[in-house]
Amino acid sequence: MNWLLQNFRERVLFSLRNPRYVLGSLYRELTLADERFISTITGVSARRLREFLGEPIYTPEFAARLREAAATFRELKIYSADLYAKKVLLQYMAIRAFQPEIVVETGVANGVSSAYILLALQKNQRGALYSIGLYDPQYLPAGKPLGWIVPEPLESRWNLLIGDSRDLLPSLLAQLRTIDIFIHDSLHTYDHMLREYRTAFPYLRPGGLLVSDDAAWNSAFPEYCDEVAAKHGRILRGVGFLKKNI
């Protein structure tokens, strides 16, 4: 549970503003509700999954990069994804358990999710990440490149493509032919989300995972679960997880 102590001040302030949400989250933590669903789609026990949560903050170089990033964001007043959010850790947990060879993600920005994915692959000692992202200085510190949070030792497993996923994703998938996990984290509009799901899903191997950040923003994710008759599809902490039927 040490990961809950990270970003402590911000968590306390959020708790005071959103007591009902926090009570629900606490219940999910005590009952391992999130971990039980990830266990269903990966075959790894909920208790073992919970053990994965502490790994990032106990990895010295990775933890140091997160602290550096947090200080940078505070100083420059730049909005970024929560560096220690459970939603990010759920994706980390799923990749640690799933042991993928090929992960494709859209949306990079500062590289928070990319860094966690790459750390999970390093811990697994297998797999590569292909990321497609647009350079948008609105979300980046001046002079920082796309995905700057990713520590250099993790970059050997990273293939970064800069451009629009509408142009790059189809050709990348055609080149890879088969992938294990697809992660949507680019533009979160209904049409764009459905487009990416429908583009990537045919390339997922049977039993592969489709993951979608901010899946609760609109109805695209649950509708797509129905479209493909998914046996296992659920939104956890705002992140959609769909397992392709075998």
mmCIF file of C-alpha atoms in Angstrom:
data_model
loop_
_atom_site.group_PDB
_atom_site.id
_atom_site.type_symbol
_atom_site.label_atom_id
_atom_site.label_comp_id
_atom_site.label_asym_id
_atom_site.label_seq_id
_atom_site.Cartn_x
_atom_site.Cartn_y
_atom_site.Cartn_z
ATOM 1 C CA MET A 1 0.000 0.000 0.000
ATOM 2 C CA ASN A 2 3.049 2.302 0.015
ATOM 3 C CA TRP A 3 2.089 3.603 -3.423
ATOM 4 C CA LEU A 4 -0.901 5.300 -1.747
ATOM 5 C CA LEU A 5 1.479 7.469 0.284
ATOM 6 C CA GLN A 6 2.967 9.040 -2.833
ATOM 7 C CA ASN A 7 1.626 12.472 -3.752
ATOM 8 C CA PHE A 8 0.116 12.484 -0.252
ATOM 9 C CA ARG A 9 -0.859 16.156 0.000
ATOM 10 C CA GLU A 10 -2.739 16.082 -3.302
ATOM 11 C CA ARG A 11 -4.523 12.877 -2.288
ATOM 12 C CA VAL A 12 -5.681 14.436 0.989
ATOM 13 C CA LEU A 13 -7.000 17.544 -0.768
ATOM 14 C CA PHE A 14 -8.821 15.405 -3.307
ATOM 15 C CA SER A 15 -10.325 13.323 -0.492
ATOM 16 C CA LEU A 16 -11.711 16.409 1.204
ATOM 17 C CA ARG A 17 -13.345 17.558 -2.038
ATOM 18 C CA ASN A 18 -14.660 14.131 -3.091
ATOM 19 C CA PRO A 19 -15.512 12.101 0.043
ATOM 20 C CA ARG A 20 -18.023 9.786 -1.667
ATOM 21 C CA TYR A 21 -15.584 8.848 -4.415
ATOM 22 C CA VAL A 22 -12.840 8.247 -1.875
ATOM 23 C CA LEU A 23 -15.042 5.936 0.220
ATOM 24 C CA GLY A 24 -15.825 3.914 -2.894
ATOM 25 C CA SER A 25 -12.135 3.731 -3.778
ATOM 26 C CA LEU A 26 -11.240 2.628 -0.264
ATOM 27 C CA TYR A 27 -13.813 -0.150 -0.474
ATOM 28 C CA ARG A 28 -12.310 -1.292 -3.787
ATOM 29 C CA GLU A 29 -8.849 -1.352 -2.215
ATOM 30 C CA LEU A 30 -9.962 -3.370 0.801
ATOM 31 C CA THR A 31 -11.820 -5.897 -1.323
ATOM 32 C CA LEU A 32 -9.177 -6.064 -4.097
ATOM 33 C CA ALA A 33 -11.992 -5.399 -6.590
ATOM 34 C CA ASP A 34 -9.709 -4.034 -9.329
ATOM 35 C CA GLU A 35 -7.151 -6.774 -8.839
ATOM 36 C CA ARG A 36 -9.808 -9.491 -8.995
ATOM 37 C CA PHE A 37 -10.914 -8.356 -12.458
ATOM 38 C CA ILE A 38 -7.322 -8.097 -13.731
ATOM 39 C CA SER A 39 -6.834 -11.596 -12.319
ATOM 40 C CA THR A 40 -9.770 -12.803 -14.417
ATOM 41 C CA ILE A 41 -8.225 -11.551 -17.660
ATOM 42 C CA THR A 42 -4.598 -12.494 -16.916
ATOM 43 C CA GLY A 43 -4.807 -15.654 -14.815
ATOM 44 C CA VAL A 44 -2.528 -14.187 -12.116
ATOM 45 C CA SER A 45 -3.839 -14.128 -8.548
ATOM 46 C CA ALA A 46 -5.154 -10.895 -7.075
ATOM 47 C CA ARG A 47 -2.650 -11.116 -4.222
ATOM 48 C CA ARG A 48 0.244 -11.441 -6.640
ATOM 49 C CA LEU A 49 -1.109 -8.532 -8.696
ATOM 50 C CA ARG A 50 -1.187 -6.349 -5.576
ATOM 51 C CA GLU A 51 2.513 -7.063 -5.064
ATOM 52 C CA PHE A 52 3.276 -5.444 -8.434
ATOM 53 C CA LEU A 53 1.912 -2.077 -7.276
ATOM 54 C CA GLY A 54 4.920 -1.193 -5.129
ATOM 55 C CA GLU A 55 7.566 -2.015 -7.724
ATOM 56 C CA PRO A 56 7.796 1.404 -9.433
ATOM 57 C CA ILE A 57 8.493 3.372 -6.251
ATOM 58 C CA TYR A 58 11.021 0.751 -5.115
ATOM 59 C CA THR A 59 12.948 1.045 -8.387
ATOM 60 C CA PRO A 60 15.412 3.859 -7.514
ATOM 61 C CA GLU A 61 16.073 5.417 -10.933
ATOM 62 C CA PHE A 62 12.417 5.237 -11.913
ATOM 63 C CA ALA A 63 11.227 6.739 -8.631
ATOM 64 C CA ALA A 64 13.790 9.526 -8.954
ATOM 65 C CA ARG A 65 12.495 10.390 -12.424
ATOM 66 C CA LEU A 66 8.928 10.597 -11.099
ATOM 67 C CA ARG A 67 10.042 12.968 -8.320
ATOM 68 C CA GLU A 68 11.903 15.108 -10.850
ATOM 69 C CA ALA A 69 8.833 15.242 -13.072
ATOM 70 C CA ALA A 70 6.535 16.137 -10.172
ATOM 71 C CA ALA A 71 8.820 19.006 -9.172
ATOM 72 C CA THR A 72 8.950 20.248 -12.767
ATOM 73 C CA PHE A 73 5.172 20.214 -13.143
ATOM 74 C CA ARG A 74 4.679 22.076 -9.840
ATOM 75 C CA GLU A 75 7.262 24.709 -10.702
ATOM 76 C CA LEU A 76 5.970 25.382 -14.214
ATOM 77 C CA LYS A 77 2.273 24.838 -13.379
ATOM 78 C CA ILE A 78 1.911 22.378 -16.231
ATOM 79 C CA TYR A 79 -0.972 19.912 -16.175
ATOM 80 C CA SER A 80 -0.010 16.250 -16.439
ATOM 81 C CA ALA A 81 -1.450 12.851 -15.664
ATOM 82 C CA ASP A 82 -1.168 11.907 -11.984
ATOM 83 C CA LEU A 83 2.255 10.306 -11.686
ATOM 84 C CA TYR A 84 1.116 7.868 -8.985
ATOM 85 C CA ALA A 85 -2.539 7.278 -9.916
ATOM 86 C CA LYS A 86 -4.035 3.805 -9.503
ATOM 87 C CA LYS A 87 -5.268 4.040 -13.115
ATOM 88 C CA VAL A 88 -1.651 4.101 -14.307
ATOM 89 C CA LEU A 89 -0.650 1.336 -11.921
ATOM 90 C CA LEU A 90 -3.488 -0.882 -13.154
ATOM 91 C CA GLN A 91 -1.988 -0.793 -16.636
ATOM 92 C CA TYR A 92 1.452 -1.513 -15.167
ATOM 93 C CA MET A 93 -0.017 -4.410 -13.206
ATOM 94 C CA ALA A 94 -1.781 -5.854 -16.246
ATOM 95 C CA ILE A 95 1.394 -5.776 -18.346
ATOM 96 C CA ARG A 96 3.450 -7.390 -15.581
ATOM 97 C CA ALA A 97 0.898 -10.180 -15.371
ATOM 98 C CA PHE A 98 0.186 -10.558 -19.081
ATOM 99 C CA GLN A 99 3.844 -10.815 -20.166
ATOM 100 C CA PRO A 100 3.287 -9.336 -23.661
ATOM 101 C CA GLU A 101 5.771 -9.395 -26.517
ATOM 102 C CA ILE A 102 4.336 -6.411 -28.407
ATOM 103 C CA VAL A 103 2.448 -3.444 -26.919
ATOM 104 C CA VAL A 104 1.142 -0.571 -29.050
ATOM 105 C CA GLU A 105 -0.058 2.695 -27.512
ATOM 106 C CA THR A 106 -1.381 5.938 -28.934
ATOM 107 C CA GLY A 107 -0.814 9.164 -27.010
ATOM 108 C CA VAL A 108 2.492 9.972 -25.312
ATOM 109 C CA ALA A 109 2.707 13.611 -24.104
ATOM 110 C CA ASN A 110 5.217 13.702 -21.218
ATOM 111 C CA GLY A 111 5.475 9.925 -21.238
ATOM 112 C CA VAL A 112 3.977 8.991 -17.871
ATOM 113 C CA SER A 113 2.121 5.910 -19.123
ATOM 114 C CA SER A 114 4.927 5.042 -21.541
ATOM 115 C CA ALA A 115 7.439 5.019 -18.688
ATOM 116 C CA TYR A 116 5.320 2.690 -16.571
ATOM 117 C CA ILE A 117 4.721 0.357 -19.511
ATOM 118 C CA LEU A 118 8.439 0.200 -20.281
ATOM 119 C CA LEU A 119 9.306 -0.464 -16.645
ATOM 120 C CA ALA A 120 6.828 -3.360 -16.629
ATOM 121 C CA LEU A 121 8.434 -4.782 -19.774
ATOM 122 C CA GLN A 122 11.879 -4.448 -18.208
ATOM 123 C CA LYS A 123 10.706 -6.268 -15.074
ATOM 124 C CA ASN A 124 9.264 -8.980 -17.325
ATOM 125 C CA GLN A 125 12.583 -9.149 -19.215
ATOM 126 C CA ARG A 126 10.656 -9.363 -22.485
ATOM 127 C CA GLY A 127 8.584 -7.278 -24.878
ATOM 128 C CA ALA A 128 8.691 -4.005 -26.814
ATOM 129 C CA LEU A 129 6.525 -0.873 -26.811
ATOM 130 C CA TYR A 130 5.498 1.008 -29.963
ATOM 131 C CA SER A 131 4.169 4.486 -29.140
ATOM 132 C CA ILE A 132 2.499 6.986 -31.463
ATOM 133 C CA GLY A 133 2.277 10.565 -30.195
ATOM 134 C CA LEU A 134 1.796 14.124 -31.367
ATOM 135 C CA TYR A 135 4.185 16.798 -30.165
ATOM 136 C CA ASP A 136 2.053 19.371 -28.308
ATOM 137 C CA PRO A 137 4.057 22.011 -26.379
ATOM 138 C CA GLN A 138 0.938 22.918 -24.400
ATOM 139 C CA TYR A 139 1.536 19.863 -22.204
ATOM 140 C CA LEU A 140 5.335 19.792 -22.243
ATOM 141 C CA PRO A 141 7.944 21.812 -20.312
ATOM 142 C CA ALA A 142 9.885 24.144 -22.599
ATOM 143 C CA GLY A 143 12.722 22.326 -24.306
ATOM 144 C CA LYS A 144 11.544 18.857 -23.277
ATOM 145 C CA PRO A 145 10.958 16.255 -25.992
ATOM 146 C CA LEU A 146 7.909 14.052 -26.320
ATOM 147 C CA GLY A 147 8.040 11.340 -23.657
ATOM 148 C CA TRP A 148 10.856 12.995 -21.706
ATOM 149 C CA ILE A 149 9.887 11.268 -18.446
ATOM 150 C CA VAL A 150 10.981 7.868 -19.777
ATOM 151 C CA PRO A 151 14.358 7.027 -18.128
ATOM 152 C CA GLU A 152 17.131 6.373 -20.615
ATOM 153 C CA PRO A 153 17.780 2.753 -19.505
ATOM 154 C CA LEU A 154 14.213 1.869 -20.527
ATOM 155 C CA GLU A 155 14.465 3.293 -24.043
ATOM 156 C CA SER A 156 16.004 0.142 -25.568
ATOM 157 C CA ARG A 157 12.529 -1.428 -25.629
ATOM 158 C CA TRP A 158 10.841 1.714 -26.977
ATOM 159 C CA ASN A 159 9.925 2.574 -30.548
ATOM 160 C CA LEU A 160 8.531 6.142 -30.669
ATOM 161 C CA LEU A 161 6.697 7.380 -33.751
ATOM 162 C CA ILE A 162 5.793 11.075 -33.870
ATOM 163 C CA GLY A 163 2.664 11.947 -35.782
ATOM 164 C CA ASP A 164 -1.098 11.491 -35.984
ATOM 165 C CA SER A 165 -2.374 8.020 -35.074
ATOM 166 C CA ARG A 166 -4.946 8.273 -37.860
ATOM 167 C CA ASP A 167 -2.042 8.210 -40.303
ATOM 168 C CA LEU A 168 0.519 6.072 -38.465
ATOM 169 C CA LEU A 169 -1.498 3.428 -36.616
ATOM 170 C CA PRO A 170 -2.813 1.466 -39.631
ATOM 171 C CA SER A 171 0.619 1.168 -41.236
ATOM 172 C CA LEU A 172 2.314 0.252 -37.949
ATOM 173 C CA LEU A 173 -0.196 -2.513 -37.259
ATOM 174 C CA ALA A 174 0.140 -3.837 -40.802
ATOM 175 C CA GLN A 175 3.901 -3.990 -40.269
ATOM 176 C CA LEU A 176 3.626 -5.753 -36.895
ATOM 177 C CA ARG A 177 0.822 -8.062 -38.079
ATOM 178 C CA THR A 178 -0.026 -9.346 -34.572
ATOM 179 C CA ILE A 179 0.080 -7.551 -31.211
ATOM 180 C CA ASP A 180 -0.616 -8.580 -27.616
ATOM 181 C CA ILE A 181 -1.898 -5.310 -26.092
ATOM 182 C CA PHE A 182 -3.287 -2.121 -27.597
ATOM 183 C CA ILE A 183 -3.578 0.987 -25.404
ATOM 184 C CA HIS A 184 -5.626 3.999 -26.485
ATOM 185 C CA ASP A 185 -4.553 7.236 -24.789
ATOM 186 C CA SER A 186 -4.790 9.823 -27.557
ATOM 187 C CA LEU A 187 -7.770 12.027 -28.432
ATOM 188 C CA HIS A 188 -10.695 10.976 -26.223
ATOM 189 C CA THR A 189 -13.616 11.777 -28.510
ATOM 190 C CA TYR A 190 -16.276 9.208 -29.299
ATOM 191 C CA ASP A 191 -15.435 8.961 -32.991
ATOM 192 C CA HIS A 192 -11.677 8.856 -32.505
ATOM 193 C CA MET A 193 -11.846 6.218 -29.781
ATOM 194 C CA LEU A 194 -14.060 3.940 -31.864
ATOM 195 C CA ARG A 195 -11.797 4.455 -34.872
ATOM 196 C CA GLU A 196 -8.728 3.370 -32.936
ATOM 197 C CA TYR A 197 -10.499 0.392 -31.332
ATOM 198 C CA ARG A 198 -11.741 -0.815 -34.712
ATOM 199 C CA THR A 199 -8.346 -0.273 -36.310
ATOM 200 C CA ALA A 200 -6.338 -2.120 -33.657
ATOM 201 C CA PHE A 201 -8.680 -4.898 -32.551
ATOM 202 C CA PRO A 202 -8.292 -7.139 -35.623
ATOM 203 C CA TYR A 203 -4.523 -7.225 -35.000
ATOM 204 C CA LEU A 204 -4.865 -8.348 -31.375
ATOM 205 C CA ARG A 205 -4.098 -12.005 -30.925
ATOM 206 C CA PRO A 206 -6.889 -14.139 -29.459
ATOM 207 C CA GLY A 207 -6.899 -13.437 -25.722
ATOM 208 C CA GLY A 208 -5.108 -10.108 -26.255
ATOM 209 C CA LEU A 209 -6.005 -6.930 -24.376
ATOM 210 C CA LEU A 210 -7.473 -3.645 -25.540
ATOM 211 C CA VAL A 211 -6.943 -0.935 -22.909
ATOM 212 C CA SER A 212 -8.488 2.529 -23.107
ATOM 213 C CA ASP A 213 -7.658 5.483 -20.899
ATOM 214 C CA ASP A 214 -10.523 7.816 -19.946
ATOM 215 C CA ALA A 215 -13.005 5.197 -21.122
ATOM 216 C CA ALA A 216 -15.790 6.737 -19.037
ATOM 217 C CA TRP A 217 -15.698 10.049 -20.924
ATOM 218 C CA ASN A 218 -18.254 8.794 -23.452
ATOM 219 C CA SER A 219 -20.024 5.592 -24.506
ATOM 220 C CA ALA A 220 -17.446 4.416 -27.062
ATOM 221 C CA PHE A 221 -15.830 1.750 -24.867
ATOM 222 C CA PRO A 222 -18.944 -0.020 -23.557
ATOM 223 C CA GLU A 223 -20.493 0.129 -27.022
ATOM 224 C CA TYR A 224 -17.404 -1.473 -28.508
ATOM 225 C CA CYS A 225 -17.459 -4.218 -25.866
ATOM 226 C CA ASP A 226 -20.992 -4.995 -27.081
ATOM 227 C CA GLU A 227 -19.931 -4.721 -30.731
ATOM 228 C CA VAL A 228 -17.326 -7.476 -30.360
ATOM 229 C CA ALA A 229 -19.410 -9.474 -27.854
ATOM 230 C CA ALA A 230 -16.602 -9.305 -25.306
ATOM 231 C CA LYS A 231 -16.893 -11.782 -22.435
ATOM 232 C CA HIS A 232 -14.557 -9.690 -20.307
ATOM 233 C CA GLY A 233 -14.828 -5.894 -20.563
ATOM 234 C CA ARG A 234 -14.916 -3.403 -17.706
ATOM 235 C CA ILE A 235 -13.921 0.143 -16.754
ATOM 236 C CA LEU A 236 -11.639 0.367 -13.696
ATOM 237 C CA ARG A 237 -10.628 3.779 -12.319
ATOM 238 C CA GLY A 238 -11.600 5.317 -15.662
ATOM 239 C CA VAL A 239 -9.539 2.817 -17.672
ATOM 240 C CA GLY A 240 -11.296 0.324 -19.914
ATOM 241 C CA PHE A 241 -9.994 -3.244 -20.103
ATOM 242 C CA LEU A 242 -11.296 -5.585 -22.824
ATOM 243 C CA LYS A 243 -10.003 -9.094 -23.397
ATOM 244 C CA LYS A 244 -10.398 -10.419 -26.940
ATOM 245 C CA ASN A 245 -12.367 -13.634 -26.947
ATOM 246 C CA ILE A 246 -10.369 -16.781 -27.589
#
